[in-house]
Coordinates of C-alpha atoms in Angstrom, one line a residue:
X1 CA 40.8 50.7 -2.9
X2 CA 40.0 47.3 -4.2
X3 CA 36.5 45.9 -4.8
X4 CA 35.6 42.3 -4.3
X5 CA 34.2 40.4 -7.3
X6 CA 31.0 38.4 -7.3
X7 CA 32.8 35.2 -6.9
X8 CA 34.7 36.3 -3.8
X9 CA 31.5 37.7 -2.3
X10 CA 29.7 34.4 -2.9
X11 CA 32.5 32.4 -1.3
X12 CA 32.4 34.7 1.7
X13 CA 28.7 34.3 2.1
X14 CA 29.0 30.6 1.9
X15 CA 31.6 30.5 4.6
X16 CA 29.5 32.7 6.8
X17 CA 26.5 30.4 6.3
X18 CA 28.5 27.3 7.3
X19 CA 29.9 29.1 10.3
X20 CA 26.4 30.2 11.4
X21 CA 25.1 26.6 11.0
X22 CA 28.0 25.3 13.1
X23 CA 27.2 27.7 15.8
X24 CA 23.5 26.8 15.6
X25 CA 24.3 23.1 16.2
X26 CA 26.5 23.9 19.2
X27 CA 23.8 26.2 20.7
X28 CA 21.1 23.5 20.2
X29 CA 23.3 21.0 22.1
X30 CA 24.1 23.5 24.8
X31 CA 20.5 24.3 25.4
X32 CA 19.6 20.7 25.9
X33 CA 22.5 20.0 28.2
X34 CA 21.9 23.2 30.2
X35 CA 18.2 22.5 30.7
X36 CA 18.9 19.0 32.0
X37 CA 21.7 20.2 34.2
X38 CA 19.5 22.8 35.8
X39 CA 16.9 20.2 36.6
X40 CA 19.5 17.8 38.1
X41 CA 21.0 20.7 40.1
X42 CA 17.6 21.6 41.5
X43 CA 16.9 18.1 42.7
X44 CA 20.4 18.0 44.2
X45 CA 20.0 21.3 46.0
X46 CA 16.6 20.3 47.5
X47 CA 17.8 16.9 48.7
X48 CA 18.6 16.9 52.4
X49 CA 21.2 14.2 52.1
X50 CA 23.3 14.8 48.9
X51 CA 25.8 12.0 48.0
X52 CA 28.3 14.2 46.1
X53 CA 29.4 17.7 45.4
X54 CA 28.6 20.0 42.5
X55 CA 31.2 18.4 40.3
X56 CA 29.6 15.0 40.7
X57 CA 26.2 16.5 39.9
X58 CA 27.5 18.1 36.7
X59 CA 29.1 14.8 35.6
X60 CA 25.9 12.9 36.4
X61 CA 23.9 15.5 34.4
X62 CA 26.2 15.1 31.4
X63 CA 25.8 11.3 31.6
X64 CA 22.0 11.5 31.7
X65 CA 22.1 13.9 28.7
X66 CA 24.2 11.4 26.7
X67 CA 21.8 8.6 27.8
X68 CA 19.0 10.7 26.2
X69 CA 20.8 10.3 22.9
X70 CA 21.0 6.6 23.2
X71 CA 24.4 6.3 24.7
X72 CA 25.1 3.4 27.0
X73 CA 26.3 4.2 30.5
X74 CA 28.4 2.2 32.9
X75 CA 27.9 2.2 36.7
X76 CA 31.2 1.3 38.3
X77 CA 30.2 1.4 41.9
X78 CA 28.4 -1.9 42.5
X79 CA 28.2 -4.4 45.4
X80 CA 30.0 -7.1 43.4
X81 CA 32.6 -4.7 42.1
X82 CA 31.8 -5.5 38.5
X83 CA 30.7 -2.5 36.4
X84 CA 27.0 -2.7 35.5
X85 CA 25.7 -1.4 32.2
X86 CA 22.7 1.0 32.2
X87 CA 21.2 1.0 28.7
X88 CA 17.5 1.5 29.3
X89 CA 16.9 4.9 27.6
X90 CA 13.9 7.0 28.9
X91 CA 12.2 7.8 25.6
X92 CA 10.6 11.0 26.9
X93 CA 14.1 12.5 27.4
X94 CA 14.9 11.8 23.7
X95 CA 12.3 14.3 22.5
X96 CA 14.2 17.3 23.7
X97 CA 17.6 16.7 22.0
X98 CA 16.0 15.5 18.8
X99 CA 13.7 18.5 18.6
X100 CA 16.6 20.9 19.2
X101 CA 18.8 19.3 16.5
X102 CA 15.9 19.3 14.1
X103 CA 15.1 22.9 14.7
X104 CA 18.7 24.0 14.4
X105 CA 19.1 22.2 11.0
X106 CA 15.8 23.6 9.7
X107 CA 16.7 27.2 10.6
X108 CA 20.2 26.8 9.1
X109 CA 18.8 25.5 5.8
X110 CA 16.1 28.2 5.4
X111 CA 17.1 31.2 3.4
X112 CA 17.5 34.5 5.3
X113 CA 16.1 37.8 4.0
X114 CA 18.6 39.3 1.5
X115 CA 20.7 36.1 1.2
X116 CA 20.4 33.2 -1.2
X117 CA 19.4 29.7 0.1
X118 CA 22.4 28.0 1.7
X119 CA 23.6 24.6 0.6
X120 CA 21.5 21.8 2.2
X121 CA 24.4 19.4 2.4
X122 CA 26.6 22.1 4.0
X123 CA 23.9 23.1 6.5
X124 CA 23.4 19.4 7.5
X125 CA 27.1 18.8 7.9
X126 CA 27.8 22.0 9.8
X127 CA 24.9 21.6 12.3
X128 CA 25.8 17.9 12.9
X129 CA 29.4 18.8 13.5
X130 CA 28.6 21.6 15.9
X131 CA 26.3 19.4 17.9
X132 CA 28.7 16.5 18.0
X133 CA 31.4 18.9 19.4
X134 CA 29.3 19.5 22.4
X135 CA 28.6 15.7 22.7
X136 CA 32.4 15.0 22.8
X137 CA 32.8 17.6 25.5
X138 CA 30.0 16.2 27.6
X139 CA 31.5 12.7 27.2
X140 CA 34.9 13.9 28.4
X141 CA 33.2 15.6 31.4
X142 CA 31.2 12.6 32.4
X143 CA 34.1 10.2 32.1
X144 CA 35.0 10.4 35.8
X145 CA 31.4 10.5 37.2
X146 CA 29.1 7.9 38.7
X147 CA 27.5 7.2 35.3
X148 CA 30.3 7.0 32.7
X149 CA 29.4 6.8 29.0
X150 CA 30.4 3.8 27.0
X151 CA 32.8 5.0 24.2
X152 CA 31.5 2.4 21.7
X153 CA 28.0 3.9 21.9
X154 CA 29.0 7.5 21.1
X155 CA 29.2 6.7 17.4
X156 CA 26.2 4.4 17.2
X157 CA 23.6 5.4 18.1
X158 CA 24.5 8.9 19.4
X159 CA 26.0 10.2 16.1
X160 CA 23.2 8.5 14.1
X161 CA 20.5 10.1 16.2
X162 CA 22.0 13.6 15.8
X163 CA 22.5 13.1 12.1
X164 CA 19.0 11.8 11.6
X165 CA 17.4 14.7 13.4
X166 CA 19.5 17.2 11.4
X167 CA 18.6 15.5 8.1
X168 CA 14.9 15.7 9.0
X169 CA 15.3 19.4 9.7
X170 CA 16.9 20.1 6.3
X171 CA 14.2 18.0 4.7
X172 CA 11.6 20.1 6.4
X173 CA 13.2 23.3 5.3
X174 CA 13.2 22.1 1.7
X175 CA 9.4 21.5 1.9
X176 CA 9.5 17.8 2.6
X177 CA 10.0 16.7 -1.0
X178 CA 9.5 13.0 -1.9
X179 CA 12.5 12.9 -4.4
X180 CA 14.5 13.2 -6.4
X181 CA 17.0 10.7 -5.1
X182 CA 20.7 11.2 -5.2
X183 CA 22.5 10.3 -8.4
X184 CA 24.3 7.4 -6.8
X185 CA 21.1 5.6 -6.0
X186 CA 19.9 2.8 -8.3
X187 CA 18.4 3.9 -11.5
X188 CA 15.3 1.8 -11.2
X189 CA 14.5 3.3 -7.8
X190 CA 15.0 6.8 -9.2
X191 CA 12.6 6.1 -12.0
X192 CA 10.0 4.7 -9.6
X193 CA 10.3 7.8 -7.3
X194 CA 9.8 10.0 -10.3
X195 CA 6.4 8.6 -11.0
X196 CA 3.5 10.4 -9.4
X197 CA 1.5 7.2 -9.0
X198 CA 4.3 5.6 -7.0
X199 CA 4.7 8.6 -4.8
X200 CA 1.0 8.6 -4.0
X201 CA 1.0 4.9 -3.2
X202 CA 4.1 5.3 -1.0
X203 CA 2.6 8.2 0.8
X204 CA -0.6 6.3 1.5
X205 CA 1.4 3.3 2.8
X206 CA 3.5 5.5 5.1
X207 CA 0.4 7.2 6.5
X208 CA -1.3 3.9 7.1
X209 CA 1.8 2.5 8.8
X210 CA 2.0 5.5 11.0
X211 CA -1.6 5.1 12.0
X212 CA -1.0 1.5 12.9
X213 CA 2.0 2.3 15.1
X214 CA 0.1 5.1 16.8
X215 CA -2.8 2.7 17.6
X216 CA -0.4 0.2 19.0
X217 CA 1.2 2.8 21.2
X218 CA -2.2 4.0 22.4
X219 CA -3.4 0.5 23.1
X220 CA -0.2 -0.3 25.0
X221 CA -0.6 2.8 27.1
X222 CA -4.2 1.8 27.8
X223 CA -3.1 -1.7 28.9
X224 CA -0.5 -0.2 31.3
X225 CA -3.1 2.3 32.7
X226 CA -5.6 -0.5 33.4
X227 CA -3.0 -2.7 35.0
X228 CA -1.7 0.1 37.2
X229 CA -5.3 0.9 38.2
X230 CA -5.8 -2.7 39.3
X231 CA -2.5 -2.7 41.2
X232 CA -2.6 0.8 42.6
X233 CA -1.7 -0.3 46.1
X234 CA 1.5 -2.0 45.0
X235 CA 2.5 1.0 42.9
X236 CA 1.9 3.4 45.8
X237 CA 4.0 1.2 48.1
X238 CA 6.9 1.1 45.6
X239 CA 6.7 4.9 45.1
X240 CA 6.8 5.7 48.8
X241 CA 9.5 3.0 49.6
X242 CA 12.0 4.4 47.1
X243 CA 12.3 7.8 48.8
X244 CA 11.2 9.1 52.2
X245 CA 11.6 12.9 51.5
X246 CA 9.8 15.0 49.0
X247 CA 12.8 15.9 46.8
X248 CA 13.5 12.2 46.4
X249 CA 9.9 11.5 45.6
X250 CA 10.0 14.3 43.0
X251 CA 13.0 12.7 41.4
X252 CA 11.3 9.3 41.3
X253 CA 8.2 10.9 39.8
X254 CA 10.3 12.6 37.1
X255 CA 12.0 9.3 36.3
X256 CA 8.6 7.5 36.1
X257 CA 7.2 10.1 33.8
X258 CA 10.2 9.9 31.5
X259 CA 9.6 6.1 31.2
X260 CA 5.9 6.3 30.3
X261 CA 6.6 5.9 26.5
X262 CA 8.7 2.8 27.4
X263 CA 5.8 1.4 29.4
X264 CA 3.5 2.0 26.4
X265 CA 5.8 0.1 24.1
X266 CA 6.0 -2.7 26.7
X267 CA 2.2 -2.9 26.7
X268 CA 2.1 -3.0 22.9
X269 CA 4.6 -5.9 22.8
X270 CA 2.5 -7.6 25.4
X271 CA -0.6 -7.2 23.3
X272 CA 1.1 -8.4 20.1
X273 CA 1.9 -11.7 21.8
X274 CA 5.7 -12.0 22.3
X275 CA 5.6 -9.9 25.5
X276 CA 8.7 -8.7 27.3
X277 CA 11.5 -10.2 29.3
X278 CA 11.8 -9.6 33.1
X279 CA 15.2 -11.1 33.3
X280 CA 17.0 -14.0 31.7
X281 CA 14.5 -16.6 32.9
X282 CA 11.2 -14.8 32.9
X283 CA 8.9 -13.7 30.0
X284 CA 5.4 -12.1 30.4
X285 CA 2.9 -12.8 27.6
X286 CA -0.9 -12.9 27.4
X287 CA -0.7 -16.6 28.1
X288 CA 1.0 -16.1 31.4
X289 CA 4.2 -15.2 33.2
X290 CA 6.8 -18.0 33.0
X291 CA 9.9 -18.2 35.2
X292 CA 11.0 -16.1 38.2
X293 CA 11.1 -12.4 37.3
X294 CA 13.9 -10.2 38.5
X295 CA 11.8 -7.0 38.9
X296 CA 13.3 -4.0 40.6
X297 CA 11.1 -2.1 43.0
X298 CA 9.6 0.7 40.8
X299 CA 6.1 2.1 40.5
X300 CA 5.6 1.3 36.8
X301 CA 6.6 -2.3 37.2
X302 CA 3.6 -2.8 39.4
X303 CA 1.7 -3.3 36.2
X304 CA 3.5 -6.6 35.5
X305 CA 1.0 -9.5 35.6
X306 CA 1.2 -12.1 38.4
X307 CA 3.0 -15.4 37.9
X308 CA 1.0 -18.3 36.5
X309 CA -1.2 -18.8 33.4
X310 CA -3.0 -15.9 32.0
X311 CA -6.7 -15.3 32.4
X312 CA -9.4 -14.2 30.0
X313 CA -8.7 -10.6 31.0
X314 CA -5.0 -11.1 30.0
X315 CA -6.2 -12.4 26.6
X316 CA -8.2 -9.3 26.0
X317 CA -4.9 -7.5 25.4
X318 CA -5.0 -9.1 21.9
X319 CA -7.5 -6.5 20.9
X320 CA -4.7 -4.0 20.6
X321 CA -3.1 -5.5 17.4
X322 CA -6.6 -6.1 16.0
X323 CA -7.4 -2.4 16.4
X324 CA -4.0 -1.5 14.8
X325 CA -4.8 -3.7 11.8
X326 CA -8.2 -2.2 11.4
X327 CA -6.6 1.3 11.5
X328 CA -4.2 0.4 8.7
X329 CA -7.1 -1.0 6.7
X330 CA -9.3 2.1 7.3
X331 CA -6.6 4.6 6.3
X332 CA -5.8 2.5 3.2
X333 CA -9.4 2.2 2.1
X334 CA -9.9 5.9 2.5
X335 CA -7.1 6.6 0.0
X336 CA -8.2 3.7 -2.3
X337 CA -11.8 4.9 -2.6
X338 CA -11.8 8.7 -1.7
X339 CA -15.2 10.2 -1.1
X340 CA -14.5 13.3 -3.4
X341 CA -13.3 11.4 -6.5
X342 CA -15.2 9.6 -9.2
X343 CA -15.7 5.9 -9.1
X344 CA -13.3 5.3 -12.1
X345 CA -10.4 6.7 -10.0
X346 CA -10.8 4.1 -7.3
X347 CA -7.9 1.7 -6.8
X348 CA -8.1 -1.8 -8.1
X349 CA -8.1 -4.8 -5.8
X350 CA -4.4 -5.5 -6.5
X351 CA -3.4 -2.0 -5.7
X352 CA -5.3 -2.0 -2.5
X353 CA -3.7 -5.3 -1.4
X354 CA -0.3 -4.0 -2.4
X355 CA -0.5 -0.8 -0.4
X356 CA -2.0 -2.5 2.6
X357 CA 1.0 -5.0 2.6
X358 CA 3.4 -2.1 2.3
X359 CA 1.7 -0.4 5.2
X360 CA 1.9 -3.6 7.3
X361 CA 5.6 -3.9 6.5
X362 CA 6.1 -0.3 7.6
X363 CA 4.1 -0.8 10.8
X364 CA 6.2 -3.9 11.6
X365 CA 9.5 -2.0 11.0
X366 CA 8.4 0.9 13.2
X367 CA 7.3 -1.5 15.9
X368 CA 10.6 -3.4 15.9
X369 CA 12.6 -0.2 16.0
X370 CA 10.7 1.3 18.9
X371 CA 10.6 -1.8 20.9
X372 CA 14.3 -2.2 20.4
X373 CA 15.0 1.2 22.1
X374 CA 12.3 0.7 24.7
X375 CA 14.4 -1.9 26.7
X376 CA 18.0 -2.5 27.6
X377 CA 20.2 -4.2 30.1
X378 CA 20.4 -2.9 33.7
X379 CA 23.1 -5.3 34.9
X380 CA 25.3 -8.2 34.1
X381 CA 23.3 -10.9 35.8
X382 CA 19.6 -11.6 35.5
X383 CA 18.9 -8.1 34.4
X384 CA 21.0 -8.2 31.2
X385 CA 17.7 -9.0 29.4
X386 CA 15.1 -6.5 30.3
X387 CA 12.4 -5.2 28.0
X388 CA 10.5 -6.2 24.8
X389 CA 11.9 -8.8 22.5
X390 CA 12.1 -6.6 19.4
X391 CA 13.0 -9.3 16.9
X392 CA 9.7 -11.1 17.8
X393 CA 7.5 -8.0 18.2
X394 CA 8.2 -6.8 14.6
X395 CA 7.2 -10.0 12.9
X396 CA 4.2 -10.3 15.2
X397 CA 3.1 -6.8 14.1
X398 CA 3.5 -7.8 10.5
X399 CA 1.4 -11.0 10.9
X400 CA -1.4 -9.1 12.7
X401 CA -1.6 -6.1 10.4
X402 CA -1.3 -8.1 7.2
X403 CA -3.5 -11.0 8.2
X404 CA -6.4 -8.8 9.4
X405 CA -5.6 -5.5 7.5
X406 CA -5.7 -6.9 4.0
X407 CA -9.2 -8.6 4.2
X408 CA -10.5 -5.6 6.1
X409 CA -9.2 -3.2 3.5
X410 CA -10.8 -5.1 0.7
X411 CA -14.1 -5.2 2.6
X412 CA -14.0 -1.5 3.3
X413 CA -13.2 -0.9 -0.4
X414 CA -16.3 -2.8 -1.4
X415 CA -18.4 -1.1 1.2
X416 CA -17.3 2.4 -0.1
X417 CA -17.9 1.3 -3.7
X418 CA -21.5 0.1 -3.1
X419 CA -24.2 1.7 -5.1
X420 CA -26.1 3.3 -2.2
X421 CA -22.9 4.7 -0.7
X422 CA -21.7 6.1 -3.9
X423 CA -25.0 7.8 -4.6
X424 CA -24.3 10.5 -2.0
X425 CA -21.0 11.5 -3.6
X426 CA -22.3 14.9 -4.5
X427 CA -20.8 17.0 -7.3
X428 CA -18.7 14.0 -8.5
X429 CA -19.7 12.9 -12.0
X430 CA -18.6 9.5 -13.2
X431 CA -15.5 9.7 -15.3
X432 CA -16.2 6.7 -17.4
X433 CA -20.0 7.2 -17.8
X434 CA -21.0 10.5 -19.5
X435 CA -24.4 11.8 -18.3
X436 CA -27.3 10.6 -20.4
X437 CA -29.5 13.2 -22.0
X438 CA -33.2 12.8 -22.0
X439 CA -34.7 11.7 -25.3
X440 CA -38.0 13.4 -26.0
X441 CA -40.0 14.6 -28.9
X442 CA -39.5 18.2 -29.9
X443 CA -43.0 19.3 -29.0
X444 CA -42.8 17.7 -25.6
X445 CA -39.4 19.3 -24.9
X446 CA -40.7 22.7 -26.0
X447 CA -43.7 22.3 -23.8
X448 CA -41.5 21.5 -20.8
X449 CA -39.3 24.6 -21.2
X450 CA -41.7 26.8 -19.2
X451 CA -41.8 24.3 -16.4
X452 CA -38.0 24.0 -16.4
X453 CA -37.7 27.8 -16.2
X454 CA -40.1 27.9 -13.2
X455 CA -38.2 25.1 -11.5
X456 CA -34.9 26.9 -12.1
X457 CA -36.3 30.1 -10.5
X458 CA -37.5 28.2 -7.5
X459 CA -34.1 26.4 -7.1
X460 CA -32.3 29.8 -7.3
X461 CA -34.5 31.1 -4.5
X462 CA -33.8 28.0 -2.5
X463 CA -30.1 28.3 -3.2
X464 CA -30.0 31.9 -2.0
X465 CA -31.5 30.7 1.3
X466 CA -28.8 28.1 1.8
X467 CA -25.8 29.7 0.4
X468 CA -23.2 30.2 3.1
X469 CA -24.7 27.5 5.3
X470 CA -22.1 25.2 6.6
X471 CA -22.4 21.6 5.3
X472 CA -22.7 19.1 8.1
X473 CA -21.1 15.7 8.0
X474 CA -24.4 14.0 8.5
X475 CA -26.1 15.9 5.6
X476 CA -25.4 13.2 2.9
X477 CA -26.7 10.4 5.1
X478 CA -29.7 12.5 6.2
X479 CA -30.5 13.3 2.5
X480 CA -30.2 9.7 1.5
X481 CA -32.2 8.3 4.4
X482 CA -34.9 10.9 3.9
X483 CA -35.4 10.3 0.3
X484 CA -38.9 9.1 0.9
X485 CA -39.6 11.9 3.3
X486 CA -38.3 15.3 2.7
X487 CA -37.1 14.7 -0.9
X488 CA -39.8 12.3 -2.1
X489 CA -43.5 13.1 -2.4
X490 CA -46.1 10.6 -1.3
X491 CA -47.8 8.8 -4.2
X492 CA -51.6 8.5 -4.3
X493 CA -51.3 4.8 -3.4
X494 CA -49.6 5.5 -0.2
X495 CA -46.0 4.9 -1.3
X496 CA -43.5 7.6 -1.4
X497 CA -42.2 8.6 -4.8
X498 CA -38.4 8.4 -5.2
X499 CA -36.5 11.6 -4.6
X500 CA -35.1 13.5 -7.5
X501 CA -31.5 13.2 -8.3
X502 CA -29.3 15.9 -9.8
X503 CA -27.3 13.3 -11.7
X504 CA -29.1 12.1 -14.9
X505 CA -29.3 8.4 -15.2
X506 CA -29.7 6.2 -18.3
X507 CA -33.2 5.3 -19.3
X508 CA -34.7 8.7 -18.5
X509 CA -38.4 9.1 -19.3
X510 CA -39.0 10.5 -22.9
X511 CA -41.2 13.3 -21.6
X512 CA -38.5 14.9 -19.4
X513 CA -37.4 18.4 -20.1
X514 CA -33.8 18.8 -21.3
X515 CA -32.9 20.9 -18.4
X516 CA -35.1 19.5 -15.7
X517 CA -33.9 17.2 -12.9
X518 CA -34.4 13.5 -13.4
X519 CA -37.4 12.4 -11.5
X520 CA -38.6 16.0 -10.8
X521 CA -42.3 16.3 -10.6
X522 CA -42.6 20.0 -10.2
X523 CA -40.8 23.2 -9.4
X524 CA -39.7 22.1 -6.0
X525 CA -38.6 18.6 -6.8
X526 CA -35.1 17.5 -6.1
X527 CA -34.3 20.1 -3.4
X528 CA -34.2 17.7 -0.5
X529 CA -32.2 15.2 -2.5
X530 CA -28.8 14.2 -1.3
X531 CA -27.1 15.3 -4.6
X532 CA -28.8 18.7 -4.6
X533 CA -26.5 21.7 -4.2
X534 CA -27.1 25.4 -4.3
X535 CA -25.0 25.7 -7.5
X536 CA -26.6 22.8 -9.4
X537 CA -28.2 25.2 -11.9
X538 CA -30.0 23.8 -15.0
X539 CA -28.3 23.7 -18.3
X540 CA -28.7 26.3 -21.0
X541 CA -32.1 26.7 -22.8
X542 CA -32.8 24.6 -25.9
X543 CA -32.5 27.5 -28.3
X544 CA -30.0 25.8 -30.5
X545 CA -31.7 22.4 -30.7
X546 CA -32.6 21.1 -34.1
X547 CA -36.4 21.3 -33.7
X548 CA -36.3 25.0 -32.7
X549 CA -34.0 25.8 -35.6
X550 CA -36.5 24.2 -38.0
X551 CA -39.4 26.1 -36.5
X552 CA -37.5 29.4 -36.8
X553 CA -36.6 28.7 -40.5
X554 CA -40.2 28.0 -41.3
X555 CA -41.3 31.2 -39.7
X556 CA -38.7 33.2 -41.6
X557 CA -39.7 31.6 -44.8
X558 CA -43.3 32.5 -44.3
X559 CA -42.5 36.1 -43.4
X560 CA -40.3 36.5 -46.5
X561 CA -43.2 36.1 -48.9
X562 CA -41.8 33.1 -50.7
X563 CA -38.3 34.5 -51.3
X564 CA -36.6 31.9 -49.1
X565 CA -36.2 28.4 -50.7
X566 CA -37.7 25.2 -49.4
X567 CA -34.6 23.1 -48.9
X568 CA -35.1 19.3 -49.2
X569 CA -33.9 17.1 -46.3
X570 CA -30.6 15.3 -46.6
X571 CA -31.3 11.8 -47.8
X572 CA -28.3 10.5 -45.8
X573 CA -29.9 12.0 -42.6
X574 CA -33.6 11.0 -42.7
X575 CA -36.0 12.3 -40.1
X576 CA -36.0 10.3 -36.9
X577 CA -39.1 8.0 -37.0
X578 CA -39.2 8.4 -33.2
X579 CA -39.5 12.2 -33.6
X580 CA -42.4 12.7 -36.1
X581 CA -43.4 16.3 -36.7
X582 CA -47.2 16.5 -37.0
X583 CA -49.9 19.1 -36.6
X584 CA -50.4 18.0 -33.0
X585 CA -46.8 18.3 -32.3
X586 CA -46.7 21.7 -33.9
X587 CA -49.5 23.0 -31.9
X588 CA -47.9 21.8 -28.7
X589 CA -44.6 23.3 -29.6
X590 CA -46.2 26.6 -30.4
X591 CA -47.9 26.9 -27.1
X592 CA -44.9 25.8 -25.0
X593 CA -43.0 29.0 -24.6
X594 CA -44.2 32.5 -23.8
X595 CA -43.3 34.0 -27.1
X596 CA -40.8 32.2 -29.4
X597 CA -40.2 31.7 -33.1
X598 CA -42.3 28.5 -33.0
X599 CA -45.4 30.7 -32.7
X600 CA -45.0 31.8 -36.4
X601 CA -44.2 28.4 -37.9
X602 CA -46.0 27.5 -41.1
X603 CA -48.6 24.8 -40.4
X604 CA -48.9 23.9 -44.0
X605 CA -45.4 22.6 -44.1
X606 CA -46.0 20.4 -41.1
X607 CA -49.4 19.3 -42.5
X608 CA -47.8 18.3 -45.8
X609 CA -45.4 16.1 -44.0
X610 CA -42.4 17.7 -45.7
X611 CA -39.2 17.3 -43.6
X612 CA -37.9 20.6 -42.2
X613 CA -34.8 21.8 -43.9
X614 CA -31.5 22.1 -42.0
X615 CA -30.7 25.8 -41.5
X616 CA -27.0 25.1 -41.3
X617 CA -26.7 23.6 -44.8
X618 CA -27.2 25.8 -47.9
X619 CA -29.3 24.5 -50.8
X620 CA -30.2 25.5 -54.3
X621 CA -32.2 28.6 -54.9
X622 CA -35.5 28.3 -56.8

């Protein structure tokens, strides 16, 4: 018997993975084609007056399936005898084939249990090849039907749509990485992608552009819904006039539902300004409908405005691109000045403008691409131009989003950087400003230790009561607005004292305890503050501060019976004139704590005015 080596086993596994990916692509295409065929067959069976037999129905289903991939169809049976193109793609039908190809490539690129990860390029090529094999078979089947595919459109855009969906699936299986780029790409672009800052800015621009396109689509759908509501009678007449039986009406309803995304894009193009074409000599814009439209009788086309100049209600459609520009600005400002980051990490004005312009460019590119596929010719005469003018809709989207989005993003950045707004950013210390420590005399700080301990105990009890309570989104604003109510205490003069803040600020009062909250007037101060959190505990006790070390050294010297030396102070480090140590200060410091080393300090040393020695520096023995 012979045993295969590791190299032969690896080659065999690679071949099996490629074959499995090829089958996955073919199955994905078969599922989409089979689902659409079943739907068309159901409509044909329920129709009381079918026009053709089962063969014609299968060919028509194959043609509609290819149309869902972007292929152009040709209708040979016309009254004039000239074949008429049908290139208006129902965008709702595109979702099914694209999702199936994406899922097949994702499953093929994911590693199975007990097997290594397959090659990404191999999985992409195999899934695409398997899917395109079924596309070729469907094109051959639909060649003799009533809707024949145009051979020139099978490569572009059908193959491009399948390859794009498969590439997205492989990218998803890899974890959606943003780089590295292939080795054949420009070196400057590879270096830019490798930078984390560039990736963050590019991701923010893509998200803002996607938000702008989404708002445009939503606004366009809203415009179509309002127009259909105003012309509901005309839409109902068109729906009932196209088919007299229920199977025919069901088919018309399915076709109208599949064209809803197209109608939303038409509404977005209308709101942007360029509008859409209703034939070679008619264009509908917010300013009015010029020319004589060649409009087929269809329910969704009842939303087309009437001929003549536009009214003020038609001009209200311009609010759609304004909303899209504000959405781009809002998403950019959120990334430029995040609420959970220190102020020093906010983007500069130049970076904010740059990212907003990139987002506007992405929004314009997405709008141009979507409006290009939302329309298409329906004949060779007046209907050879039917749908949005994509080469005008894209630049219009760029002008709207850049002209309004950039100033709005800068204003939102300033608004989020304002001092009142930044004060409620809890648990976020300033990166460029270290917290200031309170400067106080040693006796005063020792006297405030007991108060600080009591305040800490009260805050711990308060924290135990609120730990686990879900933070509400209005809590920061409520805390800030109620600074003079719940957080602040009323002063004797009738004015409310400012609320305590957990963030120490420069210029703290000299008599503040080292661990106490700034502005705290008692054990309960600072709990209703916007910056208060259950885990904002006080710092460590001042055991290692210089004044306490001096007091402990004096106590030890007195207890030693004169064995310990009296070290002179360092001439290079004279005593702080702002921190004099006197008898009054010693008395206050001795009575500050419950029982500390300062209780046994030598009052003679303080009375003589001798500087306290530094316990960390040795000196000469007497």
